[in-house]
Amino acid sequence: MNVIALAGGVGGAKLVHGLAALLSPEHFSVIVNTGDDFEYCGLKISPDLDTVCYTLAGLANPETGWGRRDETWTVFEVVKGLGGPAWFQLGDKDLATHLARTEWLNRGLSLSEITQKLCHRWGVEHLVLPMTDSPVETIVHTKAQGSLGFQHYFVEQACQPMVRGFAFEGATQAAPAPGALEKIRAADLVILTPSNPWVSIDPILAVPGYRDALVEKVVIGVSPLVGGKALKGPAAKMFSELGIEPCASSVAEHYGALLSGFVFDHQDSDELEKIQRWRIIPLLTNIIMKDVQDRVRLAREVLTFGESVSDRSQ
Ligand code: FO1
């Protein structure tokens, strides 16, 4: 079975890790959000690409999910000592990634080419594609502080400002990364991983071509919320601030007609009827991924569920 996952931050990377353990590189590729990308100290940083690649390479920091394990922080401690910026923490090994990517971008390589070079070095055999090679910036419109770049909202302001909405600057002028649409068209199953719908999956869907390509596919969404709370990050807070109940069925409704099936947690079984109302086939299971075994277990359940949904839609 050919599978494509759309992923953003840490939650999405965990399920991608489980799927990659079950599917060979010929049968599984990932399309990653680049709306979080920004420039910091002159360096071009692609956090979600790095989080997915580090996770697949076994290099990810197990505590935070982002950045690298066994990290040292010498360079940015000295930068801080000089009075330089320190709000976005870059470890020394992670810094090397940003130095290499920035140099290669300045030499004219595409984000796709750079991601392949890095994946080759890190021993990641599955194809990891940026959603586009063009610049797209997620802007968070907030009540008290106007429009903020995503990392300024997420890290510098620690997700505190109340959100009013989002914009994905550059998305309408962007095109899917080379090969991305072909991979989706060849897929038997597309998985919207448990990333933040607003700022990890929506930026991908905002790039022209993706929504149309997904229309005739079997698409399974996985809830990033359990019991009305996000497993990590501001997804539930964003739903509330936008006046929407933060719950699994709100996530299913957010994706709406895109979804053939939706995977959510036993704790939210009371939402089963609501989800079925939208003719979305439900799968209730334990969607919390505490360790690698959980990632593989959930991935296996999602794949089995995807096959059954695919059989029913034929
Ligand atoms: N998230 C933080 O909350 N604080 C940080 O200092 C931070 C640094 C950082 C460095 C590299 C990287 O790839 C990710 C980093 N993140 C940090 C996470 C980043 O904000 C991502 O955008 C989130 O994981 C959401 O996708």
XYZ file of C-alpha atoms and ligand atoms in Angstrom:
340
model
C 0.000 0.000 0.000
C 1.370 3.434 -0.962
C 0.998 5.919 1.884
C 1.625 9.666 2.158
C 1.601 11.559 5.466
C 1.140 15.307 5.859
C 2.959 16.426 8.994
C 3.993 19.451 11.009
C 5.599 19.585 14.434
C 6.362 17.074 17.133
C 3.023 15.191 17.232
C 3.029 14.599 13.501
C 6.666 13.495 13.545
C 5.883 10.806 16.133
C 3.256 9.116 13.954
C 5.535 9.512 10.901
C 8.187 7.629 12.900
C 5.752 4.769 13.546
C 4.638 4.641 9.896
C 8.259 4.597 8.683
C 8.912 1.598 10.918
C 6.128 -0.321 9.125
C 6.440 0.884 5.514
C 9.449 0.787 3.204
C 10.720 3.968 1.502
C 9.062 2.739 -1.717
C 5.676 2.809 0.031
C 5.820 5.791 2.380
C 6.744 9.473 1.960
C 6.107 12.559 4.067
C 5.105 16.083 3.071
C 6.104 18.584 5.755
C 4.877 22.063 6.730
C 7.356 24.891 6.071
C 5.145 27.734 7.322
C 7.145 27.715 10.577
C 10.331 28.515 8.650
C 12.009 31.803 9.545
C 15.313 33.643 9.578
C 17.182 33.979 12.892
C 20.716 35.396 13.271
C 20.945 35.312 9.487
C 20.200 31.565 9.436
C 17.319 29.965 7.504
C 15.579 27.637 9.928
C 13.047 24.948 8.924
C 11.849 23.584 12.286
C 9.246 21.081 11.101
C 11.480 19.619 8.380
C 14.239 19.214 10.977
C 11.858 17.724 13.574
C 10.601 15.086 11.091
C 14.103 14.274 9.782
C 15.735 14.155 13.230
C 12.883 11.926 14.459
C 13.225 9.524 11.508
C 17.022 9.499 11.974
C 16.729 8.788 15.718
C 18.525 12.084 16.364
C 15.633 14.027 17.898
C 15.809 15.368 21.440
C 13.533 12.939 23.360
C 12.446 15.569 25.905
C 11.426 18.406 23.585
C 10.809 16.501 20.341
C 12.560 19.314 18.453
C 16.303 19.919 18.051
C 18.837 17.142 18.583
C 19.570 14.681 21.356
C 22.938 14.782 23.220
C 23.123 18.468 22.399
C 25.558 21.102 23.705
C 24.705 24.813 23.860
C 28.125 26.504 23.815
C 27.710 28.773 20.802
C 24.412 30.347 21.853
C 25.552 30.687 25.445
C 28.408 32.847 24.134
C 26.023 34.689 21.770
C 23.792 35.423 24.782
C 26.873 36.580 26.751
C 27.568 39.056 23.974
C 24.052 40.414 24.339
C 22.926 38.696 21.122
C 19.513 37.072 20.608
C 18.753 34.047 22.735
C 14.945 33.681 22.588
C 15.120 30.821 20.074
C 17.459 28.167 21.438
C 19.852 26.601 18.935
C 22.064 23.733 20.091
C 25.555 23.381 18.615
C 24.771 20.285 16.503
C 21.426 21.761 15.376
C 23.270 24.958 14.476
C 25.323 22.984 11.966
C 22.105 22.029 10.146
C 21.086 25.683 9.867
C 24.553 26.748 8.709
C 24.563 24.057 5.982
C 20.988 24.782 4.863
C 21.602 28.544 4.746
C 24.790 28.123 2.736
C 23.108 25.760 0.260
C 20.058 28.016 -0.121
C 22.370 30.956 -0.777
C 24.095 28.851 -3.432
C 20.728 28.295 -5.111
C 19.860 24.754 -4.036
C 16.147 24.162 -3.414
C 14.718 23.275 -0.005
C 13.810 19.858 -1.495
C 17.384 19.250 -2.666
C 18.776 20.357 0.686
C 16.369 18.101 2.588
C 17.448 15.133 0.452
C 21.144 15.945 1.088
C 20.552 16.123 4.840
C 18.419 12.956 4.870
C 21.155 11.086 2.997
C 23.737 12.186 5.590
C 21.411 11.252 8.462
C 20.546 7.844 7.005
C 16.876 8.723 6.483
C 15.760 6.583 3.532
C 12.101 7.644 3.394
C 11.380 10.622 1.165
C 10.786 13.801 3.187
C 9.433 16.636 1.058
C 8.863 20.247 2.072
C 5.309 21.275 1.151
C 6.881 23.737 -1.320
C 10.302 25.063 -2.299
C 8.911 28.610 -2.261
C 8.864 30.829 0.834
C 5.633 30.595 2.820
C 5.342 32.269 6.236
C 2.624 31.472 8.767
C 1.411 34.724 10.321
C -0.579 34.595 13.558
C -3.098 37.436 13.902
C -3.421 38.195 17.609
C -5.801 40.388 19.610
C -3.233 42.397 21.547
C -0.056 42.228 19.482
C -1.226 42.401 15.894
C 0.346 40.034 13.397
C 3.229 37.884 14.595
C 5.531 35.559 12.670
C 4.866 32.004 13.816
C 8.042 31.541 15.879
C 7.564 34.928 17.548
C 4.093 33.767 18.595
C 5.034 30.178 19.443
C 8.439 30.674 21.159
C 9.085 34.332 21.902
C 5.537 34.932 23.201
C 5.113 31.296 24.357
C 1.697 31.041 22.599
C 0.221 33.516 25.145
C -1.401 36.092 22.794
C -5.054 35.410 21.939
C -5.298 34.381 18.296
C -7.782 35.931 15.885
C -6.738 34.036 12.753
C -3.892 32.936 10.550
C -2.393 33.817 7.198
C 0.059 31.855 5.096
C 1.967 34.560 3.288
C 3.266 33.395 -0.075
C 1.106 30.265 -0.179
C -1.006 31.317 -3.181
C 2.151 32.035 -5.209
C 3.728 28.743 -4.129
C 3.674 25.391 -5.922
C 3.917 21.936 -4.311
C 7.494 20.667 -4.089
C 8.592 18.666 -7.152
C 7.148 15.163 -6.923
C 4.701 15.922 -4.094
C 1.497 15.831 -6.155
C 2.683 12.749 -8.063
C 3.245 10.987 -4.726
C -0.265 11.919 -3.573
C -1.827 10.766 -6.850
C -0.013 7.402 -6.551
C -1.059 6.998 -2.905
C -3.647 4.460 -1.747
C -3.898 6.326 1.565
C -3.140 9.859 2.788
C -2.771 10.491 6.528
C -3.229 13.906 8.158
C -0.987 13.250 11.180
C -1.874 14.538 14.686
C -0.308 17.936 14.073
C -1.926 21.288 14.792
C -4.676 21.693 12.144
C -4.395 25.507 12.109
C -0.624 26.023 11.804
C 0.812 22.672 10.699
C -1.693 21.080 8.297
C -3.603 24.134 6.983
C -0.400 25.778 5.590
C 0.180 22.648 3.480
C -3.451 22.657 2.265
C -3.112 26.370 1.442
C -0.541 25.643 -1.286
C -2.546 25.373 -4.538
C -2.835 21.811 -5.781
C -2.921 19.848 -2.541
C -6.650 20.099 -1.769
C -7.578 19.191 -5.353
C -5.169 16.239 -5.293
C -6.674 14.981 -2.024
C -10.306 15.123 -3.170
C -10.355 11.698 -4.777
C -8.025 10.051 -2.235
C -8.784 8.066 0.891
C -7.740 10.541 3.605
C -7.527 9.599 7.289
C -7.184 12.305 9.919
C -5.748 11.660 13.382
C -6.894 13.891 16.219
C -4.227 16.017 17.964
C -6.679 16.619 20.826
C -7.634 14.189 23.584
C -10.272 15.100 26.140
C -10.373 18.627 24.766
C -6.651 19.142 25.294
C -3.704 19.138 22.908
C -1.110 16.465 23.612
C 1.465 19.189 22.944
C 1.281 22.808 21.835
C -1.466 25.418 21.427
C -4.019 23.591 19.226
C -6.782 23.438 21.875
C -6.121 27.060 22.939
C -6.402 28.168 19.312
C -9.738 26.418 18.831
C -11.113 28.072 22.007
C -9.839 31.543 21.083
C -11.463 31.184 17.667
C -14.760 30.420 19.404
C -14.737 26.712 18.558
C -15.101 23.940 21.145
C -11.652 22.283 21.447
C -12.607 18.647 20.875
C -11.975 15.765 18.484
C -15.162 16.383 16.487
C -14.102 20.014 15.949
C -10.890 18.734 14.378
C -12.883 16.363 12.133
C -15.204 19.225 11.183
C -12.189 21.461 10.503
C -10.978 19.027 7.850
C -14.561 18.323 6.804
C -15.145 16.823 3.383
C -11.418 16.044 2.965
C -11.760 13.168 5.434
C -12.839 9.605 4.660
C -11.965 8.445 8.179
C -10.975 9.960 11.512
C -8.957 8.411 14.357
C -9.594 9.719 17.846
C -9.249 8.657 21.461
C -11.452 6.389 23.587
C -11.789 9.328 26.009
C -13.797 11.144 23.312
C -16.205 8.296 22.515
C -19.136 10.606 23.302
C -18.324 12.414 20.037
C -18.811 9.308 17.903
C -22.313 10.214 16.748
C -21.284 13.802 15.834
C -18.399 12.538 13.713
C -20.540 9.946 11.952
C -23.004 12.696 11.091
C -20.472 14.022 8.605
C -20.314 10.566 6.996
C -16.727 10.259 8.325
C -15.864 6.687 9.308
C -14.570 6.729 12.909
C -11.851 4.709 14.625
C -11.746 4.957 18.404
C -8.431 3.896 19.941
C -5.664 5.055 22.286
C -3.984 7.839 20.296
C -1.454 8.822 22.963
C 2.095 7.936 21.855
C 4.212 7.686 25.028
C 7.100 5.780 23.435
C 8.292 4.283 20.158
C 6.181 1.156 20.678
C 3.077 3.362 20.909
C 4.087 5.157 17.711
C 4.303 1.846 15.856
C 1.094 0.518 17.440
C -0.906 3.616 16.450
C 0.657 3.608 12.980
C -0.357 -0.035 12.509
C -3.928 0.704 13.646
C -4.164 3.711 11.306
C -2.912 1.650 8.352
C -5.315 -1.223 9.049
C -8.133 1.294 9.471
C -7.122 3.052 6.244
C -7.258 -0.250 4.348
C -10.760 -0.975 5.678
C -11.947 2.540 4.758
C -10.393 2.109 1.317
C -12.195 -1.235 0.809
C -15.502 0.330 1.852
C -15.118 3.241 -0.553
C -14.471 1.031 -3.564
N 10.473 25.578 20.422
C 10.472 26.261 21.596
O 9.439 26.286 22.280
N 11.596 26.932 22.038
C 12.745 26.953 21.344
O 13.727 27.592 21.760
C 12.786 26.211 20.114
C 13.966 26.140 19.361
C 13.960 25.336 18.203
C 15.126 25.169 17.464
C 15.128 24.383 16.312
C 13.955 23.748 15.901
O 13.952 22.974 14.800
C 12.766 23.886 16.636
C 12.769 24.690 17.778
N 11.591 24.832 18.527
C 11.604 25.548 19.694
C 10.311 24.226 18.059
C 9.761 25.105 16.964
O 9.247 26.290 17.531
C 8.656 24.425 16.096
O 8.199 25.309 15.198
C 7.547 23.828 16.952
O 7.969 22.541 17.227
C 6.196 23.769 16.246
O 6.312 23.094 15.053
